[in-house]
Amino acid sequence: MGKRGGRGKIATHIRLQESMEGAVAQAQKAPTATTDPNEAAALNDVFAKLGQKAAASWNTTGDPCSGTATDGTDINDSSINPAIKCDCSDQNNTVCHITRLSFDINTLSGPVPKELGNLTNLISLGFGSNNFNGSLPSELGSLFNLEQLYIDSAGLSGALPSSFSKLTRMKILWASDNNFTGQIPDYIGGWNLTDLDFSYNQLSGNFPSWASDKKLQLYLVANNFVIDRSNSVLPLELECLQRNTTFSLASPFAVKCGSSRSMTDSNNNFYQTDDATLGPASYNVRKTSSPIWAVSNVGKFMDTLASDGNYMIFYSSQSQNTLASELFQSARMSPSSLRYYGIGLENGNYNVTLQFAELGFTESQSWRGTGRRVFDIYVQGERKEQNFDIRKAVGGKSNTAIKKDYTIHVTKNIVEIHLFWAGKGTCCIPSQGYYGPSISALSVTPSTLLNYYVFFV
């Protein structure tokens, strides 16, 4: 009985070994999926025009669709740039198509390569936060599978090409912070849109009827639209954030960023609340305040830290280096671009004070203490600080306040404070999606006594 059992085990082992050898042989015979040669050539042409090279992490075999291009790595992984993702299911898993391409935050310049139009299987394309010039090439209208286009802060100008009318599968277009002109094209109504962001451009005219679709997230801050009840389907509060708008008397203001509690500091500055929920491309206008002020956010975290989606940070303990610790118990942050506006100020000289404290990074010697928040500060369109690191500015300390003071001259009755993430610092400490600009408080006060009559142009 025991001998039969032993022979049975041996036979089973032989069958298992034969089965494994057969599987290996079958795997060796199985063809390897490779990138469609036309798409590989098109990608090489694009990179040649951009002066870019394929990342070693996804070009592991000399074929673009290998490595991270075909595994579960997120295309937004900041350590991989440029990045592609491929679908290798075509022709019995032997042919790969490039479906996603991103080369944003690279300080690239020159025209956008028209060769992108040859990557006709793209579902998602992103090249925002660059320094391109000129208009979008009409060849991009050949990307009939495209569903997502991210071109915010790309340096683009002109009108959208008429060829874009063929992009009927488009769901998301982020095109803020460029210099697009003309009207919003009527053909966009034929797209399958859920998100459209044209903020901070030079668009003008009225709005097509589809702009009132309640399912559409539409963002049009800081353009040249004329908005009133007779010709607009959009909220009237957007009028405050358009150019060439007349305002009445206003006064200095201060904001306690990310907080639901107002306060007055020792200098008698009254800090207003700023607790509105802002999403990936949104704004809030405080028309009931004096003066009118507004805040806007552009960008989406790779993995949102805040469970409530407010893009805010809260801290209950006392902060150092300040007599107004309460100011630093909250902060508003953004994954890309955070702007504050004072609207309708009398022209003249002002003092702008921005207050920061790093609330999320610890001072421990572990990896949790190695986080770096790095961003640029612009006031009135002029870069005041490049690669500003809150903790570094206070000797590597967390929960320690720092103020940055600037004197500005207001000539168009508006002050703009812009905090911009240029892709530097850490992204994932203490958790995924923790990066970008952050600010706890700001104030704008006149340097001299002003005469109060206001025209915002």
Short mmCIF file of C-alpha atoms in Angstrom, two decimals:
data_model
loop_
_atom_site.label_atom_id
_atom_site.label_comp_id
_atom_site.label_asym_id
_atom_site.label_seq_id
_atom_site.Cartn_x
_atom_site.Cartn_y
_atom_site.Cartn_z
CA MET A 1 0.00 0.00 0.00
CA GLY A 2 2.82 2.30 0.92
CA LYS A 3 4.74 1.42 -2.25
CA ARG A 4 1.71 2.15 -4.44
CA GLY A 5 1.34 5.48 -2.63
CA GLY A 6 4.98 6.27 -3.29
CA ARG A 7 4.66 5.43 -6.99
CA GLY A 8 1.55 7.60 -7.12
CA LYS A 9 3.44 10.55 -5.67
CA ILE A 10 6.27 10.04 -8.15
CA ALA A 11 3.83 9.85 -11.05
CA THR A 12 2.08 12.99 -9.86
CA HIS A 13 5.41 14.79 -9.58
CA ILE A 14 6.32 13.72 -13.14
CA ARG A 15 2.97 14.96 -14.47
CA LEU A 16 3.40 18.31 -12.66
CA GLN A 17 6.91 18.67 -14.04
CA GLU A 18 5.70 17.87 -17.56
CA SER A 19 2.87 20.36 -17.13
CA MET A 20 5.26 23.09 -15.99
CA GLU A 21 7.66 22.36 -18.83
CA GLY A 22 4.76 22.51 -21.26
CA ALA A 23 3.64 25.86 -19.85
CA VAL A 24 7.15 27.25 -20.16
CA ALA A 25 7.43 26.00 -23.73
CA GLN A 26 4.04 27.53 -24.56
CA ALA A 27 5.10 30.84 -23.01
CA GLN A 28 8.30 30.77 -25.03
CA LYS A 29 6.28 30.24 -28.20
CA ALA A 30 3.78 33.00 -27.32
CA PRO A 31 4.40 36.16 -29.34
CA THR A 32 5.53 39.31 -27.54
CA ALA A 33 3.33 42.38 -27.89
CA THR A 34 5.05 45.31 -29.58
CA THR A 35 4.08 48.90 -30.25
CA ASP A 36 2.26 49.71 -33.48
CA PRO A 37 5.16 50.81 -35.73
CA ASN A 38 3.31 53.90 -36.97
CA GLU A 39 2.69 55.05 -33.41
CA ALA A 40 6.25 54.30 -32.35
CA ALA A 41 7.49 56.43 -35.26
CA ALA A 42 5.05 59.22 -34.39
CA LEU A 43 6.17 59.20 -30.75
CA ASN A 44 9.81 59.40 -31.82
CA ASP A 45 8.96 62.36 -34.07
CA VAL A 46 7.19 64.15 -31.20
CA PHE A 47 10.09 63.62 -28.81
CA ALA A 48 12.60 64.72 -31.45
CA LYS A 49 10.71 68.01 -31.86
CA LEU A 50 10.55 68.47 -28.08
CA GLY A 51 14.15 67.48 -27.42
CA GLN A 52 12.91 64.75 -25.07
CA LYS A 53 13.92 61.13 -24.61
CA ALA A 54 11.88 58.08 -23.71
CA ALA A 55 11.99 57.35 -19.99
CA ALA A 56 14.06 54.29 -19.10
CA SER A 57 11.26 53.07 -16.85
CA TRP A 58 8.90 52.44 -19.77
CA ASN A 59 11.30 51.92 -22.64
CA THR A 60 12.88 48.90 -20.98
CA THR A 61 13.19 46.69 -24.08
CA GLY A 62 13.78 49.33 -26.73
CA ASP A 63 10.04 49.21 -27.44
CA PRO A 64 7.95 52.12 -26.06
CA CYS A 65 5.16 49.90 -24.74
CA SER A 66 7.19 48.11 -22.10
CA GLY A 67 7.94 48.52 -18.40
CA THR A 68 5.74 51.08 -16.64
CA ALA A 69 3.89 51.77 -19.90
CA THR A 70 2.07 48.47 -19.48
CA ASP A 71 1.99 47.82 -15.73
CA GLY A 72 -0.11 49.42 -12.99
CA THR A 73 2.08 52.51 -12.53
CA ASP A 74 0.03 55.72 -12.54
CA ILE A 75 0.80 57.98 -15.49
CA ASN A 76 0.81 60.89 -13.02
CA ASP A 77 3.75 59.42 -11.11
CA SER A 78 6.02 62.48 -10.83
CA SER A 79 9.17 60.35 -11.08
CA ILE A 80 8.28 59.41 -14.68
CA ASN A 81 8.21 62.31 -17.13
CA PRO A 82 7.49 62.06 -20.00
CA ALA A 83 5.14 59.14 -19.49
CA ILE A 84 3.00 56.91 -21.67
CA LYS A 85 0.49 54.11 -21.11
CA CYS A 86 -0.36 51.42 -23.63
CA ASP A 87 -3.15 48.97 -24.42
CA CYS A 88 -1.68 45.70 -25.74
CA SER A 89 -4.90 43.76 -26.31
CA ASP A 90 -5.11 44.25 -30.08
CA GLN A 91 -4.61 41.37 -32.55
CA ASN A 92 -4.60 38.61 -29.95
CA ASN A 93 -2.42 40.57 -27.56
CA THR A 94 0.37 41.11 -30.08
CA VAL A 95 0.00 44.82 -30.89
CA CYS A 96 0.19 47.72 -28.42
CA HIS A 97 -1.40 51.12 -28.95
CA ILE A 98 -0.31 54.26 -27.09
CA THR A 99 -3.43 55.46 -25.27
CA ARG A 100 -2.06 58.03 -22.81
CA LEU A 101 0.76 60.54 -23.12
CA SER A 102 1.92 63.16 -20.62
CA PHE A 103 4.86 65.53 -20.80
CA ASP A 104 3.66 68.34 -18.55
CA ILE A 105 5.79 70.48 -16.18
CA ASN A 106 8.89 70.38 -18.38
CA THR A 107 9.54 74.06 -19.31
CA LEU A 108 9.29 73.02 -22.96
CA SER A 109 9.17 75.82 -25.54
CA GLY A 110 8.45 76.36 -29.22
CA PRO A 111 5.34 75.22 -31.09
CA VAL A 112 3.32 72.18 -30.05
CA PRO A 113 4.42 69.31 -32.35
CA LYS A 114 1.83 68.63 -35.05
CA GLU A 115 3.05 65.02 -35.10
CA LEU A 116 0.91 64.42 -32.01
CA GLY A 117 -1.98 64.11 -34.44
CA ASN A 118 -0.57 60.77 -35.63
CA LEU A 119 -1.12 59.15 -32.22
CA THR A 120 -4.74 58.45 -33.12
CA ASN A 121 -5.37 55.96 -30.30
CA LEU A 122 -4.74 58.51 -27.56
CA ILE A 123 -7.47 58.70 -24.93
CA SER A 124 -5.63 61.16 -22.69
CA LEU A 125 -3.06 63.83 -23.59
CA GLY A 126 -1.42 66.30 -21.21
CA PHE A 127 1.26 68.93 -21.78
CA GLY A 128 0.34 71.69 -19.34
CA SER A 129 2.76 73.83 -17.30
CA ASN A 130 5.15 74.43 -20.19
CA ASN A 131 6.29 77.43 -22.23
CA PHE A 132 4.97 76.64 -25.69
CA ASN A 133 4.00 79.43 -28.07
CA GLY A 134 1.50 79.81 -30.85
CA SER A 135 -1.80 78.04 -31.32
CA LEU A 136 -2.80 74.41 -31.10
CA PRO A 137 -2.00 72.53 -34.34
CA SER A 138 -5.05 71.58 -36.38
CA GLU A 139 -3.62 68.06 -36.68
CA LEU A 140 -4.79 67.35 -33.12
CA GLY A 141 -8.29 67.20 -34.58
CA SER A 142 -7.34 63.72 -35.84
CA LEU A 143 -7.30 62.37 -32.27
CA PHE A 144 -10.88 61.15 -32.59
CA ASN A 145 -10.51 58.81 -29.57
CA LEU A 146 -9.40 61.61 -27.25
CA GLU A 147 -11.40 61.97 -24.02
CA GLN A 148 -9.08 64.06 -21.84
CA LEU A 149 -6.91 67.04 -22.80
CA TYR A 150 -4.84 68.82 -20.13
CA ILE A 151 -3.16 71.97 -21.50
CA ASP A 152 -3.41 74.42 -18.58
CA SER A 153 -0.54 76.93 -18.23
CA ALA A 154 0.98 75.73 -21.50
CA GLY A 155 1.73 79.15 -23.07
CA LEU A 156 -0.80 78.72 -25.89
CA SER A 157 -2.68 81.46 -27.75
CA GLY A 158 -5.16 82.05 -30.55
CA ALA A 159 -8.43 80.22 -31.15
CA LEU A 160 -9.17 76.53 -30.88
CA PRO A 161 -8.84 74.91 -34.33
CA SER A 162 -12.04 74.15 -36.23
CA SER A 163 -10.75 70.59 -36.65
CA PHE A 164 -11.48 70.06 -32.94
CA SER A 165 -15.14 69.69 -33.90
CA LYS A 166 -14.29 66.04 -34.62
CA LEU A 167 -13.29 65.36 -31.00
CA THR A 168 -16.79 64.22 -30.07
CA ARG A 169 -15.59 61.84 -27.34
CA MET A 170 -13.99 64.65 -25.35
CA LYS A 171 -15.01 64.60 -21.67
CA ILE A 172 -12.42 66.80 -19.93
CA LEU A 173 -10.66 69.90 -21.29
CA TRP A 174 -8.45 71.85 -18.90
CA ALA A 175 -7.16 74.89 -20.80
CA SER A 176 -6.78 77.54 -18.10
CA ASP A 177 -3.99 80.10 -17.82
CA ASN A 178 -3.25 80.46 -21.53
CA ASN A 179 -3.98 83.27 -23.99
CA PHE A 180 -6.83 81.79 -26.00
CA THR A 181 -8.92 84.41 -27.80
CA GLY A 182 -12.28 84.68 -29.55
CA GLN A 183 -15.53 83.03 -28.54
CA ILE A 184 -16.10 79.60 -27.08
CA PRO A 185 -16.61 77.45 -30.20
CA ASP A 186 -20.18 76.25 -30.75
CA TYR A 187 -18.92 72.80 -31.73
CA ILE A 188 -17.93 72.11 -28.13
CA GLY A 189 -21.64 71.50 -27.52
CA GLY A 190 -21.26 68.35 -29.63
CA TRP A 191 -18.64 66.92 -27.28
CA ASN A 192 -19.40 64.59 -24.38
CA LEU A 193 -18.08 67.08 -21.80
CA THR A 194 -18.18 66.82 -18.02
CA ASP A 195 -15.40 69.37 -17.21
CA LEU A 196 -14.40 72.49 -19.14
CA ASP A 197 -11.91 75.00 -17.73
CA PHE A 198 -11.11 78.12 -19.77
CA SER A 199 -10.19 80.33 -16.80
CA TYR A 200 -7.47 82.98 -17.20
CA ASN A 201 -7.64 83.44 -20.95
CA GLN A 202 -8.77 86.26 -23.27
CA LEU A 203 -12.06 84.74 -24.43
CA SER A 204 -14.98 87.05 -25.17
CA GLY A 205 -18.57 87.18 -26.39
CA ASN A 206 -21.64 85.41 -25.09
CA PHE A 207 -22.25 81.79 -24.24
CA PRO A 208 -23.92 79.00 -26.23
CA SER A 209 -27.03 77.40 -24.76
CA TRP A 210 -25.20 74.20 -23.78
CA ALA A 211 -23.24 76.18 -21.17
CA SER A 212 -26.25 75.90 -18.84
CA ASP A 213 -26.03 72.08 -18.70
CA LYS A 214 -26.14 71.30 -14.98
CA LYS A 215 -24.00 68.19 -15.51
CA LEU A 216 -21.16 70.30 -16.90
CA GLN A 217 -18.47 71.68 -14.58
CA LEU A 218 -17.68 74.99 -16.31
CA TYR A 219 -14.93 77.41 -15.20
CA LEU A 220 -14.51 80.79 -16.91
CA VAL A 221 -12.80 83.07 -14.36
CA ALA A 222 -10.78 86.05 -15.68
CA ASN A 223 -11.80 86.38 -19.32
CA ASN A 224 -13.49 89.16 -21.32
CA PHE A 225 -17.06 87.87 -21.26
CA VAL A 226 -19.96 90.27 -20.84
CA ILE A 227 -22.27 88.74 -18.26
CA ASP A 228 -25.75 89.98 -17.41
CA ARG A 229 -29.26 88.59 -17.15
CA SER A 230 -30.10 89.34 -20.76
CA ASN A 231 -27.30 87.48 -22.49
CA SER A 232 -25.85 84.92 -20.12
CA VAL A 233 -26.82 81.54 -18.76
CA LEU A 234 -24.00 81.69 -16.20
CA PRO A 235 -23.92 82.90 -12.58
CA LEU A 236 -23.81 86.70 -12.36
CA GLU A 237 -21.01 86.47 -9.79
CA LEU A 238 -18.70 85.56 -12.66
CA GLU A 239 -18.99 89.18 -13.79
CA CYS A 240 -16.75 90.16 -10.89
CA LEU A 241 -13.98 87.98 -12.26
CA GLN A 242 -14.07 89.21 -15.85
CA ARG A 243 -11.84 91.94 -17.22
CA ASN A 244 -13.12 95.46 -18.07
CA THR A 245 -15.68 95.59 -15.28
CA THR A 246 -16.68 98.72 -13.33
CA PHE A 247 -16.81 98.65 -9.52
CA SER A 248 -17.72 101.00 -6.72
CA LEU A 249 -15.71 101.99 -3.64
CA ALA A 250 -13.66 99.29 -1.93
CA SER A 251 -11.25 99.11 1.00
CA PRO A 252 -8.26 97.02 2.19
CA PHE A 253 -8.87 93.41 3.13
CA ALA A 254 -7.37 90.40 4.91
CA VAL A 255 -8.19 86.68 4.64
CA LYS A 256 -7.71 83.79 7.08
CA CYS A 257 -7.14 81.08 4.49
CA GLY A 258 -9.00 77.80 4.88
CA SER A 259 -10.73 78.91 8.08
CA SER A 260 -14.38 79.20 9.12
CA ARG A 261 -13.48 81.61 11.94
CA SER A 262 -12.70 85.30 11.47
CA MET A 263 -10.34 87.18 13.78
CA THR A 264 -8.69 90.55 14.42
CA ASP A 265 -4.94 90.70 15.01
CA SER A 266 -2.91 93.06 17.20
CA ASN A 267 -2.59 95.53 14.31
CA ASN A 268 -6.39 95.72 14.07
CA ASN A 269 -6.46 93.81 10.77
CA PHE A 270 -9.76 91.97 10.46
CA TYR A 271 -9.24 88.56 8.81
CA GLN A 272 -12.30 87.25 6.99
CA THR A 273 -13.24 83.58 6.76
CA ASP A 274 -12.29 81.51 3.74
CA ASP A 275 -13.92 78.09 4.10
CA ALA A 276 -15.57 77.60 0.70
CA THR A 277 -15.15 74.15 -0.81
CA LEU A 278 -12.96 74.33 -3.90
CA GLY A 279 -12.49 71.43 -6.28
CA PRO A 280 -10.06 70.71 -9.13
CA ALA A 281 -11.08 73.83 -11.11
CA SER A 282 -13.28 76.18 -9.13
CA TYR A 283 -13.61 79.60 -7.55
CA ASN A 284 -15.45 81.47 -4.82
CA VAL A 285 -16.41 85.16 -4.88
CA ARG A 286 -17.10 87.06 -1.66
CA LYS A 287 -19.42 89.74 -3.03
CA THR A 288 -20.86 90.51 0.41
CA SER A 289 -17.50 91.68 1.72
CA SER A 290 -15.88 95.07 1.28
CA PRO A 291 -13.97 94.97 -0.92
CA ILE A 292 -15.04 92.08 -3.11
CA TRP A 293 -12.41 89.38 -3.06
CA ALA A 294 -12.16 85.95 -4.62
CA VAL A 295 -10.16 82.74 -4.48
CA SER A 296 -9.69 80.17 -7.23
CA ASN A 297 -8.01 76.79 -7.52
CA VAL A 298 -6.79 74.92 -10.58
CA GLY A 299 -5.47 71.37 -10.43
CA LYS A 300 -6.29 67.94 -9.06
CA PHE A 301 -4.19 65.99 -6.59
CA MET A 302 -2.97 62.62 -7.80
CA ASP A 303 -4.49 61.21 -4.61
CA THR A 304 -6.44 63.76 -2.56
CA LEU A 305 -5.24 64.07 1.02
CA ALA A 306 -8.23 65.92 2.44
CA SER A 307 -11.08 63.49 3.06
CA ASP A 308 -13.63 66.27 2.61
CA GLY A 309 -12.09 67.37 -0.67
CA ASN A 310 -11.67 70.98 0.50
CA TYR A 311 -7.93 71.10 -0.21
CA MET A 312 -7.36 72.52 3.25
CA ILE A 313 -5.00 71.78 6.14
CA PHE A 314 -5.89 72.10 9.83
CA TYR A 315 -3.61 72.25 12.88
CA SER A 316 -4.80 72.63 16.47
CA SER A 317 -1.54 73.34 18.35
CA GLN A 318 0.29 76.63 18.82
CA SER A 319 2.61 77.82 16.06
CA GLN A 320 5.98 79.40 16.78
CA ASN A 321 7.41 82.77 15.76
CA THR A 322 4.08 84.63 15.90
CA LEU A 323 1.83 86.51 18.32
CA ALA A 324 -1.22 85.46 16.29
CA SER A 325 -1.01 81.68 16.48
CA GLU A 326 -4.69 81.34 15.59
CA LEU A 327 -3.89 82.52 12.07
CA PHE A 328 -1.86 79.36 11.49
CA GLN A 329 -4.39 76.75 12.57
CA SER A 330 -5.58 76.39 8.99
CA ALA A 331 -4.27 76.78 5.47
CA ARG A 332 -5.56 76.45 1.95
CA MET A 333 -3.48 74.39 -0.47
CA SER A 334 -3.60 73.54 -4.15
CA PRO A 335 -2.06 70.84 -6.35
CA SER A 336 -1.15 73.40 -9.01
CA SER A 337 -2.39 76.98 -8.99
CA LEU A 338 -3.98 78.99 -6.15
CA ARG A 339 -5.02 82.61 -6.70
CA TYR A 340 -6.49 85.31 -4.47
CA TYR A 341 -7.95 88.55 -5.83
CA GLY A 342 -8.86 91.87 -4.31
CA ILE A 343 -11.37 93.41 -6.72
CA GLY A 344 -12.16 97.09 -7.11
CA LEU A 345 -9.27 98.62 -5.18
CA GLU A 346 -8.38 102.26 -5.69
CA ASN A 347 -5.26 102.58 -7.81
CA GLY A 348 -2.13 103.33 -5.82
CA ASN A 349 0.55 101.73 -3.64
CA TYR A 350 -0.27 98.79 -1.36
CA ASN A 351 1.50 96.55 1.11
CA VAL A 352 0.85 92.85 0.54
CA THR A 353 1.61 90.50 3.43
CA LEU A 354 1.51 86.72 2.93
CA GLN A 355 1.80 84.43 5.96
CA PHE A 356 2.82 80.79 5.91
CA ALA A 357 3.57 77.88 8.24
CA GLU A 358 4.25 74.27 7.30
CA LEU A 359 1.53 72.34 9.09
CA GLY A 360 1.88 68.88 7.57
CA PHE A 361 5.54 67.87 7.82
CA THR A 362 7.07 66.71 11.09
CA GLU A 363 10.60 67.45 12.32
CA SER A 364 11.36 63.78 12.99
CA GLN A 365 14.48 62.06 11.68
CA SER A 366 12.36 59.44 9.92
CA TRP A 367 11.18 59.61 6.31
CA ARG A 368 8.14 61.58 7.50
CA GLY A 369 10.43 64.50 8.22
CA THR A 370 11.93 64.65 4.72
CA GLY A 371 8.95 66.29 2.98
CA ARG A 372 9.53 69.49 0.98
CA ARG A 373 6.81 71.87 -0.19
CA VAL A 374 8.22 74.06 -2.97
CA PHE A 375 6.32 76.64 -5.02
CA ASP A 376 6.59 80.04 -6.69
CA ILE A 377 4.93 83.27 -5.51
CA TYR A 378 3.63 85.86 -7.98
CA VAL A 379 2.08 89.22 -7.09
CA GLN A 380 0.57 91.32 -9.88
CA GLY A 381 2.03 88.85 -12.37
CA GLU A 382 5.59 89.39 -11.16
CA ARG A 383 7.45 86.46 -9.66
CA LYS A 384 8.51 87.48 -6.17
CA GLU A 385 9.81 84.11 -4.95
CA GLN A 386 11.05 81.12 -6.94
CA ASN A 387 11.21 77.67 -5.33
CA PHE A 388 9.91 79.05 -2.04
CA ASP A 389 10.14 76.36 0.66
CA ILE A 390 8.21 77.26 3.83
CA ARG A 391 10.23 75.05 6.18
CA LYS A 392 13.58 75.94 4.65
CA ALA A 393 12.79 79.64 5.11
CA VAL A 394 12.49 79.11 8.90
CA GLY A 395 15.54 76.90 9.39
CA GLY A 396 13.86 73.56 8.70
CA LYS A 397 11.17 73.93 11.35
CA SER A 398 7.53 72.91 11.10
CA ASN A 399 4.60 74.81 12.62
CA THR A 400 6.68 77.99 12.53
CA ALA A 401 5.27 81.17 11.02
CA ILE A 402 6.94 83.28 8.36
CA LYS A 403 5.77 86.48 6.67
CA LYS A 404 6.62 87.73 3.20
CA ASP A 405 6.00 91.45 2.59
CA TYR A 406 5.80 93.14 -0.80
CA THR A 407 5.04 96.67 -1.94
CA ILE A 408 3.01 96.84 -5.14
CA HIS A 409 1.47 99.49 -7.35
CA VAL A 410 -2.14 98.84 -8.38
CA THR A 411 -3.00 100.37 -11.77
CA LYS A 412 -6.07 98.40 -12.85
CA ASN A 413 -8.01 98.32 -9.58
CA ILE A 414 -7.24 94.70 -8.84
CA VAL A 415 -4.60 92.84 -6.88
CA GLU A 416 -3.72 89.27 -7.83
CA ILE A 417 -1.76 86.91 -5.60
CA HIS A 418 -0.76 83.71 -7.37
CA LEU A 419 0.88 80.67 -5.76
CA PHE A 420 2.07 78.17 -8.37
CA TRP A 421 3.50 74.66 -8.10
CA ALA A 422 6.18 74.07 -10.76
CA GLY A 423 6.60 70.36 -10.06
CA LYS A 424 9.33 70.61 -7.41
CA GLY A 425 9.58 69.25 -3.89
CA THR A 426 8.10 65.97 -2.67
CA CYS A 427 4.71 64.61 -3.70
CA CYS A 428 3.95 61.78 -1.32
CA ILE A 429 5.04 62.70 2.23
CA PRO A 430 3.38 62.18 4.68
CA SER A 431 0.88 60.62 2.23
CA GLN A 432 0.00 60.53 -1.46
CA GLY A 433 -1.21 63.82 -2.89
CA TYR A 434 0.50 66.15 -0.41
CA TYR A 435 2.27 68.86 -2.37
CA GLY A 436 1.75 72.24 -3.98
CA PRO A 437 1.35 75.77 -2.61
CA SER A 438 -0.11 76.44 0.82
CA ILE A 439 -0.96 79.70 2.61
CA SER A 440 -2.45 80.50 6.02
CA ALA A 441 -3.26 84.22 5.79
CA LEU A 442 -2.91 87.30 3.62
CA SER A 443 -3.60 91.01 3.90
CA VAL A 444 -3.59 93.95 1.50
CA THR A 445 -3.36 97.47 2.96
CA PRO A 446 -2.73 100.87 1.33
CA SER A 447 0.72 102.38 1.68
CA THR A 448 -0.73 105.89 1.50
CA LEU A 449 -4.13 107.55 1.86
CA LEU A 450 -6.10 106.88 -1.33
CA ASN A 451 -8.92 108.69 -3.09
CA TYR A 452 -11.81 106.30 -3.55
CA TYR A 453 -13.22 105.98 -7.03
CA VAL A 454 -12.76 102.65 -8.74
CA PHE A 455 -12.71 101.36 -12.32
CA PHE A 456 -11.47 97.81 -12.93
CA VAL A 457 -10.05 97.40 -16.44
#
